[in-house]
Amino acid sequence: MKISYNKLWKRLIDGGMKRVELKEKAGISSASLAKLGKNEPVNLEVLYKICNVLNCNIGDIVEFVK
């Protein structure tokens, strides 16, 4: 199965937030943001920080696709 962060990007668009703004507010690295952009696995702590900023659960920003 593959990881998809499409839900995250849709949430950002709907909220009017840019990726760089998310990076700064969540305190995540550029490398982590790049991995998210490529649908690559990231540390659970990164997802936790993003969920804190967006006030959501991990299932709201990540999904597994076959």
mmCIF file of N, CA, C and O in Angstrom:
data_model
loop_
_atom_site.group_PDB
_atom_site.id
_atom_site.type_symbol
_atom_site.label_atom_id
_atom_site.label_comp_id
_atom_site.label_asym_id
_atom_site.label_seq_id
_atom_site.Cartn_x
_atom_site.Cartn_y
_atom_site.Cartn_z
ATOM 1 N N MET A 1 0.826 -1.187 0.000
ATOM 2 C CA MET A 1 0.000 0.000 0.000
ATOM 3 C C MET A 1 0.873 1.254 0.000
ATOM 4 O O MET A 1 1.974 1.237 0.525
ATOM 5 N N LYS A 2 0.324 2.295 -0.570
ATOM 6 C CA LYS A 2 1.025 3.565 -0.640
ATOM 7 C C LYS A 2 0.366 4.582 0.282
ATOM 8 O O LYS A 2 -0.812 4.482 0.595
ATOM 9 N N ILE A 3 1.140 5.576 0.672
ATOM 10 C CA ILE A 3 0.642 6.661 1.511
ATOM 11 C C ILE A 3 0.226 7.814 0.613
ATOM 12 O O ILE A 3 0.912 8.130 -0.357
ATOM 13 N N SER A 4 -0.881 8.449 0.955
ATOM 14 C CA SER A 4 -1.326 9.633 0.227
ATOM 15 C C SER A 4 -1.622 10.744 1.231
ATOM 16 O O SER A 4 -2.309 10.523 2.233
ATOM 17 N N TYR A 5 -1.090 11.933 0.960
ATOM 18 C CA TYR A 5 -1.349 13.093 1.798
ATOM 19 C C TYR A 5 -2.290 14.071 1.088
ATOM 20 O O TYR A 5 -2.348 15.243 1.435
ATOM 21 N N ASN A 6 -3.061 13.578 0.118
ATOM 22 C CA ASN A 6 -3.987 14.442 -0.615
ATOM 23 C C ASN A 6 -4.993 15.123 0.312
ATOM 24 O O ASN A 6 -5.367 16.276 0.083
ATOM 25 N N LYS A 7 -5.410 14.414 1.356
ATOM 26 C CA LYS A 7 -6.340 15.009 2.311
ATOM 27 C C LYS A 7 -5.710 16.215 3.004
ATOM 28 O O LYS A 7 -6.385 17.205 3.281
ATOM 29 N N LEU A 8 -4.416 16.128 3.281
ATOM 30 C CA LEU A 8 -3.699 17.242 3.901
ATOM 31 C C LEU A 8 -3.701 18.450 2.986
ATOM 32 O O LEU A 8 -4.014 19.566 3.404
ATOM 33 N N TRP A 9 -3.357 18.241 1.718
ATOM 34 C CA TRP A 9 -3.266 19.362 0.774
ATOM 35 C C TRP A 9 -4.639 19.990 0.553
ATOM 36 O O TRP A 9 -4.756 21.208 0.452
ATOM 37 N N LYS A 10 -5.678 19.165 0.508
ATOM 38 C CA LYS A 10 -7.037 19.701 0.349
ATOM 39 C C LYS A 10 -7.416 20.530 1.570
ATOM 40 O O LYS A 10 -7.994 21.611 1.439
ATOM 41 N N ARG A 11 -7.053 20.041 2.735
ATOM 42 C CA ARG A 11 -7.354 20.762 3.976
ATOM 43 C C ARG A 11 -6.649 22.123 3.998
ATOM 44 O O ARG A 11 -7.213 23.119 4.445
ATOM 45 N N LEU A 12 -5.406 22.155 3.528
ATOM 46 C CA LEU A 12 -4.672 23.413 3.477
ATOM 47 C C LEU A 12 -5.337 24.395 2.512
ATOM 48 O O LEU A 12 -5.495 25.575 2.831
ATOM 49 N N ILE A 13 -5.727 23.900 1.347
ATOM 50 C CA ILE A 13 -6.383 24.752 0.352
ATOM 51 C C ILE A 13 -7.693 25.299 0.918
ATOM 52 O O ILE A 13 -7.961 26.499 0.824
ATOM 53 N N ASP A 14 -8.489 24.418 1.519
ATOM 54 C CA ASP A 14 -9.773 24.840 2.080
ATOM 55 C C ASP A 14 -9.595 25.872 3.196
ATOM 56 O O ASP A 14 -10.427 26.755 3.363
ATOM 57 N N GLY A 15 -8.493 25.748 3.935
ATOM 58 C CA GLY A 15 -8.220 26.680 5.034
ATOM 59 C C GLY A 15 -7.429 27.904 4.616
ATOM 60 O O GLY A 15 -7.136 28.774 5.434
ATOM 61 N N GLY A 16 -7.029 27.955 3.341
ATOM 62 C CA GLY A 16 -6.272 29.097 2.844
ATOM 63 C C GLY A 16 -4.857 29.184 3.387
ATOM 64 O O GLY A 16 -4.289 30.275 3.503
ATOM 65 N N MET A 17 -4.279 28.045 3.718
ATOM 66 C CA MET A 17 -2.926 28.015 4.267
ATOM 67 C C MET A 17 -1.950 27.464 3.236
ATOM 68 O O MET A 17 -2.254 26.500 2.546
ATOM 69 N N LYS A 18 -0.785 28.079 3.145
ATOM 70 C CA LYS A 18 0.248 27.607 2.226
ATOM 71 C C LYS A 18 1.150 26.609 2.941
ATOM 72 O O LYS A 18 1.212 26.569 4.167
ATOM 73 N N ARG A 19 1.855 25.819 2.157
ATOM 74 C CA ARG A 19 2.734 24.786 2.722
ATOM 75 C C ARG A 19 3.807 25.383 3.615
ATOM 76 O O ARG A 19 4.109 24.837 4.677
ATOM 77 N N VAL A 20 4.373 26.498 3.199
ATOM 78 C CA VAL A 20 5.438 27.139 3.982
ATOM 79 C C VAL A 20 4.881 27.616 5.322
ATOM 80 O O VAL A 20 5.546 27.502 6.354
ATOM 81 N N GLU A 21 3.665 28.115 5.316
ATOM 82 C CA GLU A 21 3.031 28.563 6.550
ATOM 83 C C GLU A 21 2.811 27.383 7.499
ATOM 84 O O GLU A 21 3.042 27.497 8.704
ATOM 85 N N LEU A 22 2.381 26.255 6.948
ATOM 86 C CA LEU A 22 2.216 25.045 7.758
ATOM 87 C C LEU A 22 3.545 24.627 8.360
ATOM 88 O O LEU A 22 3.623 24.308 9.542
ATOM 89 N N LYS A 23 4.576 24.653 7.551
ATOM 90 C CA LYS A 23 5.924 24.276 8.006
ATOM 91 C C LYS A 23 6.350 25.116 9.207
ATOM 92 O O LYS A 23 6.840 24.601 10.211
ATOM 93 N N GLU A 24 6.127 26.417 9.120
ATOM 94 C CA GLU A 24 6.531 27.319 10.195
ATOM 95 C C GLU A 24 5.676 27.129 11.449
ATOM 96 O O GLU A 24 6.200 27.049 12.556
ATOM 97 N N LYS A 25 4.368 27.045 11.275
ATOM 98 C CA LYS A 25 3.469 26.898 12.429
ATOM 99 C C LYS A 25 3.657 25.570 13.141
ATOM 100 O O LYS A 25 3.578 25.489 14.361
ATOM 101 N N ALA A 26 3.890 24.503 12.364
ATOM 102 C CA ALA A 26 4.043 23.161 12.948
ATOM 103 C C ALA A 26 5.461 22.911 13.436
ATOM 104 O O ALA A 26 5.697 21.984 14.200
ATOM 105 N N GLY A 27 6.409 23.709 12.978
ATOM 106 C CA GLY A 27 7.799 23.507 13.387
ATOM 107 C C GLY A 27 8.409 22.260 12.782
ATOM 108 O O GLY A 27 9.167 21.551 13.437
ATOM 109 N N ILE A 28 8.069 21.985 11.525
ATOM 110 C CA ILE A 28 8.636 20.821 10.848
ATOM 111 C C ILE A 28 9.713 21.279 9.868
ATOM 112 O O ILE A 28 9.738 22.440 9.462
ATOM 113 N N SER A 29 10.577 20.375 9.489
ATOM 114 C CA SER A 29 11.697 20.712 8.610
ATOM 115 C C SER A 29 11.275 20.746 7.141
ATOM 116 O O SER A 29 10.239 20.199 6.759
ATOM 117 N N SER A 30 12.111 21.374 6.344
ATOM 118 C CA SER A 30 11.894 21.408 4.899
ATOM 119 C C SER A 30 11.946 20.004 4.319
ATOM 120 O O SER A 30 11.220 19.684 3.379
ATOM 121 N N ALA A 31 12.810 19.164 4.894
ATOM 122 C CA ALA A 31 12.939 17.784 4.423
ATOM 123 C C ALA A 31 11.639 17.012 4.653
ATOM 124 O O ALA A 31 11.194 16.256 3.781
ATOM 125 N N SER A 32 11.023 17.216 5.802
ATOM 126 C CA SER A 32 9.749 16.550 6.089
ATOM 127 C C SER A 32 8.664 17.035 5.145
ATOM 128 O O SER A 32 7.867 16.245 4.640
ATOM 129 N N LEU A 33 8.640 18.328 4.885
ATOM 130 C CA LEU A 33 7.659 18.894 3.961
ATOM 131 C C LEU A 33 7.856 18.325 2.560
ATOM 132 O O LEU A 33 6.889 18.004 1.868
ATOM 133 N N ALA A 34 9.117 18.156 2.158
ATOM 134 C CA ALA A 34 9.418 17.581 0.843
ATOM 135 C C ALA A 34 8.935 16.132 0.769
ATOM 136 O O ALA A 34 8.373 15.709 -0.246
ATOM 137 N N LYS A 35 9.141 15.369 1.846
ATOM 138 C CA LYS A 35 8.661 13.982 1.876
ATOM 139 C C LYS A 35 7.144 13.927 1.762
ATOM 140 O O LYS A 35 6.602 13.078 1.057
ATOM 141 N N LEU A 36 6.473 14.830 2.453
ATOM 142 C CA LEU A 36 5.013 14.879 2.370
ATOM 143 C C LEU A 36 4.582 15.163 0.941
ATOM 144 O O LEU A 36 3.639 14.559 0.434
ATOM 145 N N GLY A 37 5.290 16.067 0.276
ATOM 146 C CA GLY A 37 4.973 16.416 -1.104
ATOM 147 C C GLY A 37 5.162 15.269 -2.073
ATOM 148 O O GLY A 37 4.532 15.224 -3.129
ATOM 149 N N LYS A 38 6.040 14.328 -1.711
ATOM 150 C CA LYS A 38 6.314 13.170 -2.571
ATOM 151 C C LYS A 38 5.552 11.926 -2.105
ATOM 152 O O LYS A 38 5.827 10.822 -2.585
ATOM 153 N N ASN A 39 4.640 12.095 -1.154
ATOM 154 C CA ASN A 39 3.882 10.966 -0.583
ATOM 155 C C ASN A 39 4.797 9.888 -0.021
ATOM 156 O O ASN A 39 4.542 8.695 -0.169
ATOM 157 N N GLU A 40 5.851 10.331 0.654
ATOM 158 C CA GLU A 40 6.782 9.412 1.297
ATOM 159 C C GLU A 40 6.481 9.365 2.797
ATOM 160 O O GLU A 40 5.926 10.325 3.347
ATOM 161 N N PRO A 41 6.852 8.271 3.464
ATOM 162 C CA PRO A 41 6.598 8.171 4.908
ATOM 163 C C PRO A 41 7.369 9.233 5.696
ATOM 164 O O PRO A 41 8.505 9.570 5.349
ATOM 165 N N VAL A 42 6.731 9.757 6.734
ATOM 166 C CA VAL A 42 7.380 10.701 7.637
ATOM 167 C C VAL A 42 7.195 10.204 9.066
ATOM 168 O O VAL A 42 6.354 9.344 9.333
ATOM 169 N N ASN A 43 7.951 10.763 9.954
ATOM 170 C CA ASN A 43 7.894 10.427 11.367
ATOM 171 C C ASN A 43 6.501 10.748 11.928
ATOM 172 O O ASN A 43 5.886 11.743 11.555
ATOM 173 N N LEU A 44 6.026 9.934 12.828
ATOM 174 C CA LEU A 44 4.720 10.144 13.437
ATOM 175 C C LEU A 44 4.661 11.486 14.165
ATOM 176 O O LEU A 44 3.619 12.137 14.209
ATOM 177 N N GLU A 45 5.775 11.922 14.699
ATOM 178 C CA GLU A 45 5.826 13.216 15.394
ATOM 179 C C GLU A 45 5.505 14.367 14.437
ATOM 180 O O GLU A 45 4.848 15.339 14.821
ATOM 181 N N VAL A 46 5.939 14.253 13.190
ATOM 182 C CA VAL A 46 5.634 15.272 12.177
ATOM 183 C C VAL A 46 4.125 15.345 11.958
ATOM 184 O O VAL A 46 3.534 16.429 11.938
ATOM 185 N N LEU A 47 3.496 14.188 11.823
ATOM 186 C CA LEU A 47 2.056 14.146 11.621
ATOM 187 C C LEU A 47 1.321 14.689 12.842
ATOM 188 O O LEU A 47 0.322 15.400 12.717
ATOM 189 N N TYR A 48 1.834 14.404 14.020
ATOM 190 C CA TYR A 48 1.252 14.909 15.261
ATOM 191 C C TYR A 48 1.288 16.433 15.294
ATOM 192 O O TYR A 48 0.298 17.091 15.624
ATOM 193 N N LYS A 49 2.431 17.015 14.930
ATOM 194 C CA LYS A 49 2.573 18.472 14.915
ATOM 195 C C LYS A 49 1.618 19.112 13.917
ATOM 196 O O LYS A 49 1.014 20.152 14.203
ATOM 197 N N ILE A 50 1.481 18.502 12.757
ATOM 198 C CA ILE A 50 0.564 19.022 11.735
ATOM 199 C C ILE A 50 -0.875 18.961 12.241
ATOM 200 O O ILE A 50 -1.636 19.917 12.094
ATOM 201 N N CYS A 51 -1.243 17.838 12.851
ATOM 202 C CA CYS A 51 -2.595 17.691 13.381
ATOM 203 C C CYS A 51 -2.880 18.723 14.475
ATOM 204 O O CYS A 51 -3.996 19.234 14.569
ATOM 205 N N ASN A 52 -1.884 19.032 15.287
ATOM 206 C CA ASN A 52 -2.044 20.063 16.319
ATOM 207 C C ASN A 52 -2.375 21.411 15.694
ATOM 208 O O ASN A 52 -3.262 22.115 16.158
ATOM 209 N N VAL A 53 -1.658 21.762 14.639
ATOM 210 C CA VAL A 53 -1.863 23.051 13.969
ATOM 211 C C VAL A 53 -3.223 23.091 13.286
ATOM 212 O O VAL A 53 -3.934 24.097 13.351
ATOM 213 N N LEU A 54 -3.601 22.001 12.630
ATOM 214 C CA LEU A 54 -4.847 21.962 11.874
ATOM 215 C C LEU A 54 -6.048 21.529 12.713
ATOM 216 O O LEU A 54 -7.165 21.475 12.210
ATOM 217 N N ASN A 55 -5.787 21.180 13.980
ATOM 218 C CA ASN A 55 -6.845 20.741 14.888
ATOM 219 C C ASN A 55 -7.649 19.588 14.281
ATOM 220 O O ASN A 55 -8.865 19.681 14.086
ATOM 221 N N CYS A 56 -6.934 18.507 13.950
ATOM 222 C CA CYS A 56 -7.568 17.350 13.319
ATOM 223 C C CYS A 56 -6.895 16.065 13.788
ATOM 224 O O CYS A 56 -5.963 16.105 14.585
ATOM 225 N N ASN A 57 -7.356 14.940 13.275
ATOM 226 C CA ASN A 57 -6.763 13.635 13.560
ATOM 227 C C ASN A 57 -5.926 13.183 12.367
ATOM 228 O O ASN A 57 -6.108 13.686 11.252
ATOM 229 N N ILE A 58 -5.061 12.218 12.587
ATOM 230 C CA ILE A 58 -4.181 11.737 11.511
ATOM 231 C C ILE A 58 -4.986 11.235 10.324
ATOM 232 O O ILE A 58 -4.629 11.486 9.170
ATOM 233 N N GLY A 59 -6.102 10.576 10.566
ATOM 234 C CA GLY A 59 -6.945 10.077 9.480
ATOM 235 C C GLY A 59 -7.523 11.175 8.598
ATOM 236 O O GLY A 59 -7.955 10.913 7.494
ATOM 237 N N ASP A 60 -7.507 12.411 9.120
ATOM 238 C CA ASP A 60 -8.015 13.542 8.338
ATOM 239 C C ASP A 60 -6.987 14.062 7.344
ATOM 240 O O ASP A 60 -7.339 14.848 6.454
ATOM 241 N N ILE A 61 -5.717 13.635 7.477
ATOM 242 C CA ILE A 61 -4.668 14.165 6.587
ATOM 243 C C ILE A 61 -3.899 13.084 5.853
ATOM 244 O O ILE A 61 -3.167 13.388 4.908
ATOM 245 N N VAL A 62 -4.039 11.830 6.272
ATOM 246 C CA VAL A 62 -3.281 10.737 5.678
ATOM 247 C C VAL A 62 -4.230 9.598 5.319
ATOM 248 O O VAL A 62 -5.169 9.322 6.050
ATOM 249 N N GLU A 63 -3.956 8.938 4.193
ATOM 250 C CA GLU A 63 -4.698 7.726 3.879
ATOM 251 C C GLU A 63 -3.782 6.752 3.140
ATOM 252 O O GLU A 63 -2.800 7.149 2.532
ATOM 253 N N PHE A 64 -4.107 5.484 3.279
ATOM 254 C CA PHE A 64 -3.385 4.436 2.569
ATOM 255 C C PHE A 64 -4.205 4.047 1.338
ATOM 256 O O PHE A 64 -5.414 3.865 1.452
ATOM 257 N N VAL A 65 -3.539 3.953 0.205
ATOM 258 C CA VAL A 65 -4.219 3.582 -1.032
ATOM 259 C C VAL A 65 -3.571 2.325 -1.603
ATOM 260 O O VAL A 65 -2.372 2.128 -1.480
ATOM 261 N N LYS A 66 -4.385 1.497 -2.217
ATOM 262 C CA LYS A 66 -3.874 0.247 -2.797
ATOM 263 C C LYS A 66 -3.367 0.481 -4.186
ATOM 264 O O LYS A 66 -3.752 1.370 -4.882
#
